[in-house]
Amino acid sequence: MLIKIKCPKCGIEGSLSLTESGYQGPYRCWKCRELFTIKIDNNELKSCEPLSQEEFEKQQEIEALKAKFKQS
Ligand SMILES: [Zn+2]
Protein backbone atom coordinates (compact mmCIF):
# COMPACT_ATOMS: atom_id res chain seq x y z
CA MET A 1 0.00 0.00 0.00
CA LEU A 2 1.40 3.35 -1.06
CA ILE A 3 0.31 6.35 1.00
CA LYS A 4 0.59 9.82 -0.44
CA ILE A 5 1.93 12.42 1.94
CA LYS A 6 1.90 16.10 1.14
CA CYS A 7 4.71 17.98 2.82
CA PRO A 8 3.25 20.79 4.96
CA LYS A 9 6.41 22.82 4.48
CA CYS A 10 7.05 22.81 0.73
CA GLY A 11 3.81 21.25 -0.52
CA ILE A 12 5.45 18.52 -2.55
CA GLU A 13 3.80 15.12 -2.54
CA GLY A 14 5.76 12.12 -1.42
CA SER A 15 4.78 8.56 -0.77
CA LEU A 16 5.37 5.95 1.85
CA SER A 17 4.88 2.25 1.32
CA LEU A 18 3.21 0.46 4.17
CA THR A 19 2.79 -3.18 4.95
CA GLU A 20 0.02 -2.43 7.43
CA SER A 21 -2.93 -0.02 7.32
CA GLY A 22 -1.52 1.99 10.20
CA TYR A 23 1.77 3.69 10.88
CA GLN A 24 3.15 6.15 13.37
CA GLY A 25 6.68 7.38 13.01
CA PRO A 26 9.10 9.62 11.23
CA TYR A 27 8.75 10.75 7.65
CA ARG A 28 11.28 12.82 5.75
CA CYS A 29 10.30 14.95 2.79
CA TRP A 30 12.40 13.93 -0.21
CA LYS A 31 12.54 17.48 -1.48
CA CYS A 32 13.10 19.88 1.43
CA ARG A 33 14.47 17.17 3.79
CA GLU A 34 12.16 18.35 6.56
CA LEU A 35 11.26 15.76 9.19
CA PHE A 36 7.76 15.03 10.43
CA THR A 37 6.10 12.60 12.73
CA ILE A 38 3.16 11.20 10.85
CA LYS A 39 0.25 9.09 11.91
CA ILE A 40 -1.61 6.92 9.45
CA ASP A 41 -4.77 5.09 10.32
CA ASN A 42 -6.78 3.00 7.88
CA ASN A 43 -4.49 4.10 5.02
CA GLU A 44 -5.29 7.73 5.72
CA LEU A 45 -2.97 10.42 6.98
CA LYS A 46 -4.32 11.56 10.34
CA SER A 47 -1.62 13.84 11.62
CA CYS A 48 1.66 15.36 10.56
CA GLU A 49 3.75 17.14 13.16
CA PRO A 50 7.12 18.78 12.65
CA LEU A 51 9.98 16.75 14.08
CA SER A 52 13.38 18.13 14.98
CA GLN A 53 16.59 16.37 13.94
CA GLU A 54 17.41 15.89 17.61
CA GLU A 55 14.09 14.21 18.34
CA PHE A 56 14.42 12.09 15.23
CA GLU A 57 17.81 10.79 16.35
CA LYS A 58 16.41 10.02 19.77
CA GLN A 59 13.64 7.99 18.19
CA GLN A 60 16.13 6.15 15.99
CA GLU A 61 18.15 5.26 19.08
CA ILE A 62 15.08 3.89 20.80
CA GLU A 63 14.22 1.81 17.72
CA ALA A 64 17.79 0.50 17.54
CA LEU A 65 17.64 -0.50 21.17
CA LYS A 66 14.31 -2.23 20.68
CA ALA A 67 15.75 -4.20 17.75
CA LYS A 68 18.72 -5.21 19.87
CA PHE A 69 16.51 -6.55 22.62
CA LYS A 70 14.36 -8.45 20.14
CA GLN A 71 17.38 -10.28 18.80
CA SER A 72 18.71 -11.48 22.14
ZN1 LIG B 1 8.98 19.31 1.83
PDB file of N, CA and C and ligand atoms in Angstrom:
ATOM      1  N   MET A   1       0.854  -1.200   0.000  1.00  0.00           N
ATOM      2  CA  MET A   1       0.000   0.000   0.000  1.00  0.00           C
ATOM      3  C   MET A   1       0.884   1.242   0.000  1.00  0.00           C
ATOM      4  N   LEU A   2       0.620   2.129  -0.946  1.00  0.00           N
ATOM      5  CA  LEU A   2       1.396   3.348  -1.057  1.00  0.00           C
ATOM      6  C   LEU A   2       0.539   4.526  -0.573  1.00  0.00           C
ATOM      7  N   ILE A   3       1.036   5.207   0.447  1.00  0.00           N
ATOM      8  CA  ILE A   3       0.307   6.346   1.001  1.00  0.00           C
ATOM      9  C   ILE A   3       0.929   7.634   0.491  1.00  0.00           C
ATOM     10  N   LYS A   4       0.099   8.521   0.028  1.00  0.00           N
ATOM     11  CA  LYS A   4       0.585   9.817  -0.436  1.00  0.00           C
ATOM     12  C   LYS A   4       0.628  10.791   0.735  1.00  0.00           C
ATOM     13  N   ILE A   5       1.765  11.451   0.867  1.00  0.00           N
ATOM     14  CA  ILE A   5       1.929  12.421   1.942  1.00  0.00           C
ATOM     15  C   ILE A   5       2.358  13.754   1.349  1.00  0.00           C
ATOM     16  N   LYS A   6       1.571  14.764   1.625  1.00  0.00           N
ATOM     17  CA  LYS A   6       1.895  16.095   1.137  1.00  0.00           C
ATOM     18  C   LYS A   6       2.677  16.829   2.208  1.00  0.00           C
ATOM     19  N   CYS A   7       3.849  17.281   1.862  1.00  0.00           N
ATOM     20  CA  CYS A   7       4.705  17.976   2.821  1.00  0.00           C
ATOM     21  C   CYS A   7       4.077  19.313   3.215  1.00  0.00           C
ATOM     22  N   PRO A   8       3.864  19.533   4.521  1.00  0.00           N
ATOM     23  CA  PRO A   8       3.251  20.788   4.958  1.00  0.00           C
ATOM     24  C   PRO A   8       4.182  21.986   4.754  1.00  0.00           C
ATOM     25  N   LYS A   9       5.462  21.721   4.599  1.00  0.00           N
ATOM     26  CA  LYS A   9       6.414  22.818   4.479  1.00  0.00           C
ATOM     27  C   LYS A   9       6.544  23.295   3.029  1.00  0.00           C
ATOM     28  N   CYS A  10       6.810  22.380   2.109  1.00  0.00           N
ATOM     29  CA  CYS A  10       7.046  22.808   0.731  1.00  0.00           C
ATOM     30  C   CYS A  10       5.904  22.414  -0.207  1.00  0.00           C
ATOM     31  N   GLY A  11       4.980  21.593   0.272  1.00  0.00           N
ATOM     32  CA  GLY A  11       3.807  21.250  -0.523  1.00  0.00           C
ATOM     33  C   GLY A  11       3.998  20.136  -1.526  1.00  0.00           C
ATOM     34  N   ILE A  12       5.209  19.585  -1.580  1.00  0.00           N
ATOM     35  CA  ILE A  12       5.450  18.516  -2.549  1.00  0.00           C
ATOM     36  C   ILE A  12       4.854  17.197  -2.019  1.00  0.00           C
ATOM     37  N   GLU A  13       4.407  16.381  -2.950  1.00  0.00           N
ATOM     38  CA  GLU A  13       3.799  15.124  -2.544  1.00  0.00           C
ATOM     39  C   GLU A  13       4.822  13.992  -2.581  1.00  0.00           C
ATOM     40  N   GLY A  14       4.887  13.286  -1.500  1.00  0.00           N
ATOM     41  CA  GLY A  14       5.756  12.122  -1.424  1.00  0.00           C
ATOM     42  C   GLY A  14       4.924  10.902  -1.122  1.00  0.00           C
ATOM     43  N   SER A  15       5.544   9.758  -1.086  1.00  0.00           N
ATOM     44  CA  SER A  15       4.781   8.561  -0.767  1.00  0.00           C
ATOM     45  C   SER A  15       5.556   7.661   0.177  1.00  0.00           C
ATOM     46  N   LEU A  16       4.822   6.856   0.857  1.00  0.00           N
ATOM     47  CA  LEU A  16       5.370   5.947   1.846  1.00  0.00           C
ATOM     48  C   LEU A  16       4.694   4.595   1.628  1.00  0.00           C
ATOM     49  N   SER A  17       5.502   3.560   1.505  1.00  0.00           N
ATOM     50  CA  SER A  17       4.879   2.251   1.316  1.00  0.00           C
ATOM     51  C   SER A  17       4.723   1.570   2.667  1.00  0.00           C
ATOM     52  N   LEU A  18       3.539   1.074   2.886  1.00  0.00           N
ATOM     53  CA  LEU A  18       3.208   0.463   4.168  1.00  0.00           C
ATOM     54  C   LEU A  18       2.823  -0.995   3.988  1.00  0.00           C
ATOM     55  N   THR A  19       3.203  -1.788   4.969  1.00  0.00           N
ATOM     56  CA  THR A  19       2.790  -3.185   4.946  1.00  0.00           C
ATOM     57  C   THR A  19       1.513  -3.370   5.765  1.00  0.00           C
ATOM     58  N   GLU A  20       1.243  -2.382   6.637  1.00  0.00           N
ATOM     59  CA  GLU A  20       0.023  -2.427   7.428  1.00  0.00           C
ATOM     60  C   GLU A  20      -0.817  -1.191   7.124  1.00  0.00           C
ATOM     61  N   SER A  21      -2.050  -1.161   7.603  1.00  0.00           N
ATOM     62  CA  SER A  21      -2.928  -0.020   7.322  1.00  0.00           C
ATOM     63  C   SER A  21      -2.677   1.146   8.260  1.00  0.00           C
ATOM     64  N   GLY A  22      -1.831   0.926   9.267  1.00  0.00           N
ATOM     65  CA  GLY A  22      -1.518   1.993  10.202  1.00  0.00           C
ATOM     66  C   GLY A  22      -0.023   2.172  10.375  1.00  0.00           C
ATOM     67  N   TYR A  23       0.364   3.396  10.660  1.00  0.00           N
ATOM     68  CA  TYR A  23       1.769   3.687  10.883  1.00  0.00           C
ATOM     69  C   TYR A  23       1.892   4.944  11.722  1.00  0.00           C
ATOM     70  N   GLN A  24       2.842   4.931  12.638  1.00  0.00           N
ATOM     71  CA  GLN A  24       3.147   6.153  13.372  1.00  0.00           C
ATOM     72  C   GLN A  24       4.649   6.215  13.496  1.00  0.00           C
ATOM     73  N   GLY A  25       5.234   7.274  12.962  1.00  0.00           N
ATOM     74  CA  GLY A  25       6.678   7.376  13.008  1.00  0.00           C
ATOM     75  C   GLY A  25       7.187   8.487  12.137  1.00  0.00           C
ATOM     76  N   PRO A  26       8.502   8.518  11.974  1.00  0.00           N
ATOM     77  CA  PRO A  26       9.098   9.623  11.227  1.00  0.00           C
ATOM     78  C   PRO A  26       8.906   9.517   9.717  1.00  0.00           C
ATOM     79  N   TYR A  27       8.819  10.654   9.106  1.00  0.00           N
ATOM     80  CA  TYR A  27       8.750  10.753   7.649  1.00  0.00           C
ATOM     81  C   TYR A  27       9.627  11.922   7.229  1.00  0.00           C
ATOM     82  N   ARG A  28      10.449  11.730   6.212  1.00  0.00           N
ATOM     83  CA  ARG A  28      11.283  12.823   5.747  1.00  0.00           C
ATOM     84  C   ARG A  28      10.894  13.179   4.320  1.00  0.00           C
ATOM     85  N   CYS A  29      10.644  14.464   4.122  1.00  0.00           N
ATOM     86  CA  CYS A  29      10.298  14.947   2.792  1.00  0.00           C
ATOM     87  C   CYS A  29      11.504  14.772   1.873  1.00  0.00           C
ATOM     88  N   TRP A  30      11.280  14.187   0.714  1.00  0.00           N
ATOM     89  CA  TRP A  30      12.397  13.928  -0.209  1.00  0.00           C
ATOM     90  C   TRP A  30      12.918  15.205  -0.840  1.00  0.00           C
ATOM     91  N   LYS A  31      12.113  16.251  -0.819  1.00  0.00           N
ATOM     92  CA  LYS A  31      12.543  17.476  -1.479  1.00  0.00           C
ATOM     93  C   LYS A  31      13.221  18.469  -0.532  1.00  0.00           C
ATOM     94  N   CYS A  32      12.517  18.871   0.530  1.00  0.00           N
ATOM     95  CA  CYS A  32      13.103  19.877   1.427  1.00  0.00           C
ATOM     96  C   CYS A  32      13.819  19.245   2.619  1.00  0.00           C
ATOM     97  N   ARG A  33      13.786  17.917   2.734  1.00  0.00           N
ATOM     98  CA  ARG A  33      14.474  17.172   3.792  1.00  0.00           C
ATOM     99  C   ARG A  33      13.942  17.472   5.187  1.00  0.00           C
ATOM    100  N   GLU A  34      12.757  18.050   5.263  1.00  0.00           N
ATOM    101  CA  GLU A  34      12.157  18.346   6.557  1.00  0.00           C
ATOM    102  C   GLU A  34      11.622  17.044   7.164  1.00  0.00           C
ATOM    103  N   LEU A  35      11.725  16.955   8.491  1.00  0.00           N
ATOM    104  CA  LEU A  35      11.262  15.757   9.186  1.00  0.00           C
ATOM    105  C   LEU A  35       9.912  15.985   9.845  1.00  0.00           C
ATOM    106  N   PHE A  36       9.078  14.972   9.792  1.00  0.00           N
ATOM    107  CA  PHE A  36       7.759  15.033  10.426  1.00  0.00           C
ATOM    108  C   PHE A  36       7.464  13.719  11.121  1.00  0.00           C
ATOM    109  N   THR A  37       6.641  13.819  12.141  1.00  0.00           N
ATOM    110  CA  THR A  37       6.097  12.601  12.727  1.00  0.00           C
ATOM    111  C   THR A  37       4.702  12.458  12.157  1.00  0.00           C
ATOM    112  N   ILE A  38       4.465  11.377  11.469  1.00  0.00           N
ATOM    113  CA  ILE A  38       3.157  11.204  10.845  1.00  0.00           C
ATOM    114  C   ILE A  38       2.406  10.051  11.490  1.00  0.00           C
ATOM    115  N   LYS A  39       1.093  10.150  11.394  1.00  0.00           N
ATOM    116  CA  LYS A  39       0.248   9.088  11.908  1.00  0.00           C
ATOM    117  C   LYS A  39      -0.738   8.695  10.817  1.00  0.00           C
ATOM    118  N   ILE A  40      -0.707   7.428  10.483  1.00  0.00           N
ATOM    119  CA  ILE A  40      -1.614   6.924   9.453  1.00  0.00           C
ATOM    120  C   ILE A  40      -2.518   5.871  10.077  1.00  0.00           C
ATOM    121  N   ASP A  41      -3.776   6.006   9.789  1.00  0.00           N
ATOM    122  CA  ASP A  41      -4.772   5.086  10.315  1.00  0.00           C
ATOM    123  C   ASP A  41      -5.701   4.719   9.170  1.00  0.00           C
ATOM    124  N   ASN A  42      -5.924   3.445   8.976  1.00  0.00           N
ATOM    125  CA  ASN A  42      -6.784   2.996   7.876  1.00  0.00           C
ATOM    126  C   ASN A  42      -6.367   3.573   6.519  1.00  0.00           C
ATOM    127  N   ASN A  43      -5.059   3.591   6.273  1.00  0.00           N
ATOM    128  CA  ASN A  43      -4.494   4.101   5.023  1.00  0.00           C
ATOM    129  C   ASN A  43      -4.770   5.583   4.772  1.00  0.00           C
ATOM    130  N   GLU A  44      -5.021   6.304   5.837  1.00  0.00           N
ATOM    131  CA  GLU A  44      -5.289   7.730   5.716  1.00  0.00           C
ATOM    132  C   GLU A  44      -4.372   8.503   6.649  1.00  0.00           C
ATOM    133  N   LEU A  45      -3.842   9.601   6.156  1.00  0.00           N
ATOM    134  CA  LEU A  45      -2.972  10.425   6.975  1.00  0.00           C
ATOM    135  C   LEU A  45      -3.802  11.195   8.000  1.00  0.00           C
ATOM    136  N   LYS A  46      -3.533  10.932   9.275  1.00  0.00           N
ATOM    137  CA  LYS A  46      -4.325  11.556  10.339  1.00  0.00           C
ATOM    138  C   LYS A  46      -3.634  12.755  10.943  1.00  0.00           C
ATOM    139  N   SER A  47      -2.313  12.677  11.087  1.00  0.00           N
ATOM    140  CA  SER A  47      -1.618  13.837  11.623  1.00  0.00           C
ATOM    141  C   SER A  47      -0.197  13.906  11.096  1.00  0.00           C
ATOM    142  N   CYS A  48       0.323  15.106  11.078  1.00  0.00           N
ATOM    143  CA  CYS A  48       1.664  15.360  10.565  1.00  0.00           C
ATOM    144  C   CYS A  48       2.260  16.498  11.386  1.00  0.00           C
ATOM    145  N   GLU A  49       3.165  16.149  12.273  1.00  0.00           N
ATOM    146  CA  GLU A  49       3.754  17.144  13.160  1.00  0.00           C
ATOM    147  C   GLU A  49       5.225  17.327  12.829  1.00  0.00           C
ATOM    148  N   PRO A  50       5.694  18.557  12.895  1.00  0.00           N
ATOM    149  CA  PRO A  50       7.125  18.775  12.649  1.00  0.00           C
ATOM    150  C   PRO A  50       7.973  18.028  13.676  1.00  0.00           C
ATOM    151  N   LEU A  51       9.088  17.527  13.218  1.00  0.00           N
ATOM    152  CA  LEU A  51       9.981  16.754  14.077  1.00  0.00           C
ATOM    153  C   LEU A  51      11.389  17.325  13.934  1.00  0.00           C
ATOM    154  N   SER A  52      12.035  17.578  15.054  1.00  0.00           N
ATOM    155  CA  SER A  52      13.382  18.126  14.977  1.00  0.00           C
ATOM    156  C   SER A  52      14.386  16.998  14.752  1.00  0.00           C
ATOM    157  N   GLN A  53      15.535  17.358  14.200  1.00  0.00           N
ATOM    158  CA  GLN A  53      16.586  16.369  13.939  1.00  0.00           C
ATOM    159  C   GLN A  53      16.977  15.659  15.234  1.00  0.00           C
ATOM    160  N   GLU A  54      17.029  16.430  16.313  1.00  0.00           N
ATOM    161  CA  GLU A  54      17.410  15.893  17.612  1.00  0.00           C
ATOM    162  C   GLU A  54      16.421  14.814  18.075  1.00  0.00           C
ATOM    163  N   GLU A  55      15.138  15.151  17.942  1.00  0.00           N
ATOM    164  CA  GLU A  55      14.095  14.205  18.343  1.00  0.00           C
ATOM    165  C   GLU A  55      14.119  12.955  17.477  1.00  0.00           C
ATOM    166  N   PHE A  56      14.357  13.188  16.182  1.00  0.00           N
ATOM    167  CA  PHE A  56      14.423  12.087  15.231  1.00  0.00           C
ATOM    168  C   PHE A  56      15.520  11.103  15.627  1.00  0.00           C
ATOM    169  N   GLU A  57      16.693  11.640  15.955  1.00  0.00           N
ATOM    170  CA  GLU A  57      17.810  10.786  16.346  1.00  0.00           C
ATOM    171  C   GLU A  57      17.505  10.017  17.617  1.00  0.00           C
ATOM    172  N   LYS A  58      16.811  10.674  18.532  1.00  0.00           N
ATOM    173  CA  LYS A  58      16.415  10.021  19.774  1.00  0.00           C
ATOM    174  C   LYS A  58      15.506   8.822  19.468  1.00  0.00           C
ATOM    175  N   GLN A  59      14.561   9.054  18.578  1.00  0.00           N
ATOM    176  CA  GLN A  59      13.636   7.986  18.191  1.00  0.00           C
ATOM    177  C   GLN A  59      14.371   6.831  17.526  1.00  0.00           C
ATOM    178  N   GLN A  60      15.352   7.182  16.677  1.00  0.00           N
ATOM    179  CA  GLN A  60      16.131   6.149  15.994  1.00  0.00           C
ATOM    180  C   GLN A  60      16.897   5.303  17.007  1.00  0.00           C
ATOM    181  N   GLU A  61      17.422   5.961  18.032  1.00  0.00           N
ATOM    182  CA  GLU A  61      18.153   5.255  19.083  1.00  0.00           C
ATOM    183  C   GLU A  61      17.246   4.281  19.815  1.00  0.00           C
ATOM    184  N   ILE A  62      16.047   4.733  20.097  1.00  0.00           N
ATOM    185  CA  ILE A  62      15.079   3.887  20.795  1.00  0.00           C
ATOM    186  C   ILE A  62      14.749   2.663  19.933  1.00  0.00           C
ATOM    187  N   GLU A  63      14.532   2.907  18.639  1.00  0.00           N
ATOM    188  CA  GLU A  63      14.225   1.814  17.719  1.00  0.00           C
ATOM    189  C   GLU A  63      15.383   0.818  17.632  1.00  0.00           C
ATOM    190  N   ALA A  64      16.601   1.357  17.609  1.00  0.00           N
ATOM    191  CA  ALA A  64      17.785   0.500  17.535  1.00  0.00           C
ATOM    192  C   ALA A  64      17.899  -0.357  18.779  1.00  0.00           C
ATOM    193  N   LEU A  65      17.599   0.238  19.923  1.00  0.00           N
ATOM    194  CA  LEU A  65      17.639  -0.497  21.174  1.00  0.00           C
ATOM    195  C   LEU A  65      16.592  -1.606  21.202  1.00  0.00           C
ATOM    196  N   LYS A  66      15.413  -1.249  20.734  1.00  0.00           N
ATOM    197  CA  LYS A  66      14.311  -2.234  20.683  1.00  0.00           C
ATOM    198  C   LYS A  66      14.713  -3.425  19.829  1.00  0.00           C
ATOM    199  N   ALA A  67      15.328  -3.133  18.677  1.00  0.00           N
ATOM    200  CA  ALA A  67      15.749  -4.196  17.754  1.00  0.00           C
ATOM    201  C   ALA A  67      16.789  -5.088  18.420  1.00  0.00           C
ATOM    202  N   LYS A  68      17.669  -4.460  19.183  1.00  0.00           N
ATOM    203  CA  LYS A  68      18.717  -5.211  19.871  1.00  0.00           C
ATOM    204  C   LYS A  68      18.105  -6.180  20.865  1.00  0.00           C
ATOM    205  N   PHE A  69      17.115  -5.689  21.596  1.00  0.00           N
ATOM    206  CA  PHE A  69      16.513  -6.550  22.615  1.00  0.00           C
ATOM    207  C   PHE A  69      15.704  -7.691  21.999  1.00  0.00           C
ATOM    208  N   LYS A  70      15.140  -7.415  20.835  1.00  0.00           N
ATOM    209  CA  LYS A  70      14.356  -8.452  20.143  1.00  0.00           C
ATOM    210  C   LYS A  70      15.246  -9.610  19.722  1.00  0.00           C
ATOM    211  N   GLN A  71      16.465  -9.266  19.297  1.00  0.00           N
ATOM    212  CA  GLN A  71      17.376 -10.283  18.798  1.00  0.00           C
ATOM    213  C   GLN A  71      17.879 -11.216  19.895  1.00  0.00           C
ATOM    214  N   SER A  72      18.105 -10.651  21.078  1.00  0.00           N
ATOM    215  CA  SER A  72      18.706 -11.481  22.143  1.00  0.00           C
ATOM    216  C   SER A  72      17.671 -12.310  22.871  1.00  0.00           C
TER     217      SER A  72
HETATM  218 ZN    ZN B   1       8.976  19.312   1.834  1.00  0.00          ZN
END
